[in-house]
Short mmCIF file of C-alpha atoms in Angstrom, two decimals:
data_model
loop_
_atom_site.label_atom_id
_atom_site.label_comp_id
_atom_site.label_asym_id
_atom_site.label_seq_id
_atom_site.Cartn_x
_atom_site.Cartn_y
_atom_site.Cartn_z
CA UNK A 1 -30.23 -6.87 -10.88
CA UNK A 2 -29.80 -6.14 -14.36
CA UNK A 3 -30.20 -8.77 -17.00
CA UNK A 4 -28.76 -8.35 -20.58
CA UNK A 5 -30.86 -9.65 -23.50
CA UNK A 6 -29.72 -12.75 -25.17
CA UNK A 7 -31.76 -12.70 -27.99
CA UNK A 8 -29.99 -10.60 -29.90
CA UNK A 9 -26.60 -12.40 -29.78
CA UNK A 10 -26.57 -15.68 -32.77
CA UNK A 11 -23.71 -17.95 -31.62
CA UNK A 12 -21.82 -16.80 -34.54
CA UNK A 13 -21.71 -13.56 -33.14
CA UNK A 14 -20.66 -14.78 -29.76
CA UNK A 15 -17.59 -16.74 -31.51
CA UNK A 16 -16.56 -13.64 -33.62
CA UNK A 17 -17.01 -11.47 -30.21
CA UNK A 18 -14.85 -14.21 -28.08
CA UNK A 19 -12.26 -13.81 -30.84
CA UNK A 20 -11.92 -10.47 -30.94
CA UNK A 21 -12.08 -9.81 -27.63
CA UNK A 22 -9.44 -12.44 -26.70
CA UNK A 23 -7.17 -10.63 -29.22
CA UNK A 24 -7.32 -7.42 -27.50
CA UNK A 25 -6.83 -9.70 -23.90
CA UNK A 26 -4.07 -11.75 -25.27
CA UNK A 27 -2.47 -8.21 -26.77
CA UNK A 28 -2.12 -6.63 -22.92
CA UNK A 29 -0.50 -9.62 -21.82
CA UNK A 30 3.12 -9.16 -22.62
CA UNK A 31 2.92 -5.11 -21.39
CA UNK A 32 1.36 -5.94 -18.13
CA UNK A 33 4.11 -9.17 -17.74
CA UNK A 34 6.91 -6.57 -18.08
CA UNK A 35 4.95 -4.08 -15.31
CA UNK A 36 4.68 -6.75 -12.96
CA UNK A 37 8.03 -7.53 -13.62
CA UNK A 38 9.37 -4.20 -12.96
CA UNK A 39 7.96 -4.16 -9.43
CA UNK A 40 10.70 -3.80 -6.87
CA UNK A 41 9.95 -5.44 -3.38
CA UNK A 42 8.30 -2.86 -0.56
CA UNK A 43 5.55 -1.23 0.90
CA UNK A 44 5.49 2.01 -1.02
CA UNK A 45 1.87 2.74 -1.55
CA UNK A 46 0.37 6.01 -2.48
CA UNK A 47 -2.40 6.33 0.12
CA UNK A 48 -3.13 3.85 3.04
CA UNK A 49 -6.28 2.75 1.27
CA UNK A 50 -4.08 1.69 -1.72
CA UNK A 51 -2.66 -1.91 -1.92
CA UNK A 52 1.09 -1.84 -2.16
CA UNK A 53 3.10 -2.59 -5.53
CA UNK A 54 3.99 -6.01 -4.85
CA UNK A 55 -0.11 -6.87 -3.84
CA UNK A 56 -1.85 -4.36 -6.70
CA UNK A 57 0.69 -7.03 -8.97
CA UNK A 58 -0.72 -10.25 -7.29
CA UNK A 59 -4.41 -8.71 -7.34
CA UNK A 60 -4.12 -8.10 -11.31
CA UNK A 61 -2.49 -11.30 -12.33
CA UNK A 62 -4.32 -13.33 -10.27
CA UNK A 63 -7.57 -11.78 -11.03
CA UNK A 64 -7.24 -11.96 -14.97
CA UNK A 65 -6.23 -15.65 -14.72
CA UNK A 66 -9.29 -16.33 -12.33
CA UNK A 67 -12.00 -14.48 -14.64
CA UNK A 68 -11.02 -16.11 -17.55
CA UNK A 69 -11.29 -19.82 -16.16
CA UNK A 70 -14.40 -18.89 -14.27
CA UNK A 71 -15.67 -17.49 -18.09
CA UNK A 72 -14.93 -20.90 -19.04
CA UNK A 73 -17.09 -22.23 -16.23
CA UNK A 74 -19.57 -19.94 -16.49
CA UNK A 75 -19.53 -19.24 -12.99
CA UNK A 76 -17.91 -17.17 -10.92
CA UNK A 77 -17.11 -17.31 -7.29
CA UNK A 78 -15.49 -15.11 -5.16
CA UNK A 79 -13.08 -17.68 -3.22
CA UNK A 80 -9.46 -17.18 -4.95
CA UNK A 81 -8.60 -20.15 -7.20
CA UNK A 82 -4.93 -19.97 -6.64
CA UNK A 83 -3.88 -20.14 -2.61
CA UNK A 84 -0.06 -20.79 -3.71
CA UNK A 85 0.68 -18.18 -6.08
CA UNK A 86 3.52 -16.14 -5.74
CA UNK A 87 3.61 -13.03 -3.82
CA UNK A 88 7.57 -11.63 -5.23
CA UNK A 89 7.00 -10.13 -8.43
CA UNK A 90 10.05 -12.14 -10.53
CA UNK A 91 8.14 -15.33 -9.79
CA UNK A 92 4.80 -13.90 -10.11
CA UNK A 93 5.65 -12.71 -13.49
CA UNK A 94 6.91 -16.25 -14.22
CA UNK A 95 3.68 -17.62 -13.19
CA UNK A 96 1.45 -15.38 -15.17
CA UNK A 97 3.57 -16.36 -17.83
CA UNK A 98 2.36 -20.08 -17.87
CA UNK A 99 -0.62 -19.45 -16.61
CA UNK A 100 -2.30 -17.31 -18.75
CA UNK A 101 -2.02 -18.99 -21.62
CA UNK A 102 -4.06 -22.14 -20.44
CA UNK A 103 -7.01 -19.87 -18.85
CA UNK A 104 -6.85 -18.31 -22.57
CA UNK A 105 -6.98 -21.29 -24.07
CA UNK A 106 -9.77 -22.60 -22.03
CA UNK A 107 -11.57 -19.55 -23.36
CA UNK A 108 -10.60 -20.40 -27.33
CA UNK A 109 -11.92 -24.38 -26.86
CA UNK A 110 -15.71 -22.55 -25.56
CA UNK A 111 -18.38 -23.51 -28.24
CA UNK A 112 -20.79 -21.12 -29.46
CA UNK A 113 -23.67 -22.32 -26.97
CA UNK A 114 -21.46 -21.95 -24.05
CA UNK A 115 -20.28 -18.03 -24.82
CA UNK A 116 -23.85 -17.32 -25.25
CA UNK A 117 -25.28 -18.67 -21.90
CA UNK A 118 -26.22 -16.05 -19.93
CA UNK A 119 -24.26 -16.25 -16.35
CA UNK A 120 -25.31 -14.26 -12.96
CA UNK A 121 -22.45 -11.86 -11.86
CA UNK A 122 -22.73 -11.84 -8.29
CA UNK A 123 -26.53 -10.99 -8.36
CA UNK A 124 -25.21 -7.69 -9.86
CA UNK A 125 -26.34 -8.45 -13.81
CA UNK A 126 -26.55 -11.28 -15.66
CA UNK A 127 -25.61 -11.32 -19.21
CA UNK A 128 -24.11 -13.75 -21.95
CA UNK A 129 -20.64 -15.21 -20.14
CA UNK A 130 -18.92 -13.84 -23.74
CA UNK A 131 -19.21 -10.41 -22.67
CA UNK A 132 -17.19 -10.51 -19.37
CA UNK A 133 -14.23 -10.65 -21.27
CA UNK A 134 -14.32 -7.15 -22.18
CA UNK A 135 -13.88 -6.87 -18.29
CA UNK A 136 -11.10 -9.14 -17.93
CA UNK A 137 -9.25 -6.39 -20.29
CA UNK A 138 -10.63 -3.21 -18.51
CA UNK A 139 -9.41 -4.55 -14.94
CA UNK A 140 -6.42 -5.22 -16.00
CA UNK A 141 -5.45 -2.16 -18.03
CA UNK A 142 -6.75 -0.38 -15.40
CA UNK A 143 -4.61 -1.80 -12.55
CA UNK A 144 -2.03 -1.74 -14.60
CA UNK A 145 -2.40 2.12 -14.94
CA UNK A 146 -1.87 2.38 -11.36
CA UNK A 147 0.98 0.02 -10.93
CA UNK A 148 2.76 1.33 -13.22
CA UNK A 149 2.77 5.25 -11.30
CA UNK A 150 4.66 3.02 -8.60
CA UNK A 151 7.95 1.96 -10.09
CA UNK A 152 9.54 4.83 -9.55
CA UNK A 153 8.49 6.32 -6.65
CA UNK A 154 9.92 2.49 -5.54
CA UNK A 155 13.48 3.10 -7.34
CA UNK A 156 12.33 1.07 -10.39
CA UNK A 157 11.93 2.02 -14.17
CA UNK A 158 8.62 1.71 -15.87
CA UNK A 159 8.58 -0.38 -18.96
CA UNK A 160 7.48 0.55 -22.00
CA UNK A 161 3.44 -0.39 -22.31
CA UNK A 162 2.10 1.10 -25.77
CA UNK A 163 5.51 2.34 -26.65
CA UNK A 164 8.54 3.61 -25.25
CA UNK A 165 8.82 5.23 -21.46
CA UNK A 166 11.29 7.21 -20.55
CA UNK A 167 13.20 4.30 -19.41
CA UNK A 168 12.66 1.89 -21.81
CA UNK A 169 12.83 4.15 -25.07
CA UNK A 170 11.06 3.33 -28.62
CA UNK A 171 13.33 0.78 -30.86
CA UNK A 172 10.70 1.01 -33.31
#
């Protein structure tokens, strides 16, 4: 197990960290919204190790929302917080959509003495609970990457994430 020094990190520093990092969170939020949107209903998967389109969308909403209220608990468990979420994208989208804002916000009202406490991931490090948020915005970027090489191969048109796409073009 690693274990990430502590000693290093003043509260100040943790608040500064949480803010910046929730910025870049908070800025991903309306591009992957309009992905998981844009997912059509079906099984169209690119290998059969891969989840479909309609379950990568669940697995990176869901996941996002989960992290950041277990960051606010500074614990995190495996069991999935949310057994009724919605599985069609529309509606998933919709639910994202309320709530991500509270899980943020749950983040925003931590004090300094809470980001810096360090929290056990899964016996697989340990380090101050500020610094999984940085994962929070890799997973989800990530996912979204691959979700978004789906829409069309399901009939669909991919959104425009950092800019225009080829179907949604650049009113800049």
């Amino acid at each position: 197990m690693t274990t990430a020094s502590t000693a290093a990190m003043t509260p100040e520093f943790a608040v500064a960290l949480r803010d910046f990092l929730l910025e870049s969170v908070t800025g991903e939020f309306e591009a992957t919204k309009k992905v998981v949107g844009a997912v059509l209903p079906g099984d169209y998967r690119p290998d059969p190790k891969s989840k479909t389109a309609p379950e990568l969308a669940k697995h990176i909403v869901e996941v996002e929302v989960q992290f950041l209220h277990e960051i606010a608990n500074g614990e995190f468990k495996m069991e999935p917080m949310f057994p009724d979420i919605p599985a069609e994208p529309k509606a998933l989208a919709q639910w994202y959509e309320q709530e991500f804002p509270k899980a943020v916000q749950r983040v925003r009202d931590m004090t300094a003495e809470q980001l810096v406490k360090p929290v056990d991931f899964y016996g697989v490090m340990t380090m101050p609970v500020v610094k999984y948020l940085g994962f929070v915005d890799k997973h989800s970027v990530h996912h979204r990457g691959q979700l978004s090489t789906y829409l069309r191969p399901l009939g669909g048109k991919v959104p425009g994430i950092y800019g225009g796409s080829a179907d949604e073009p650049w009113q800049g």
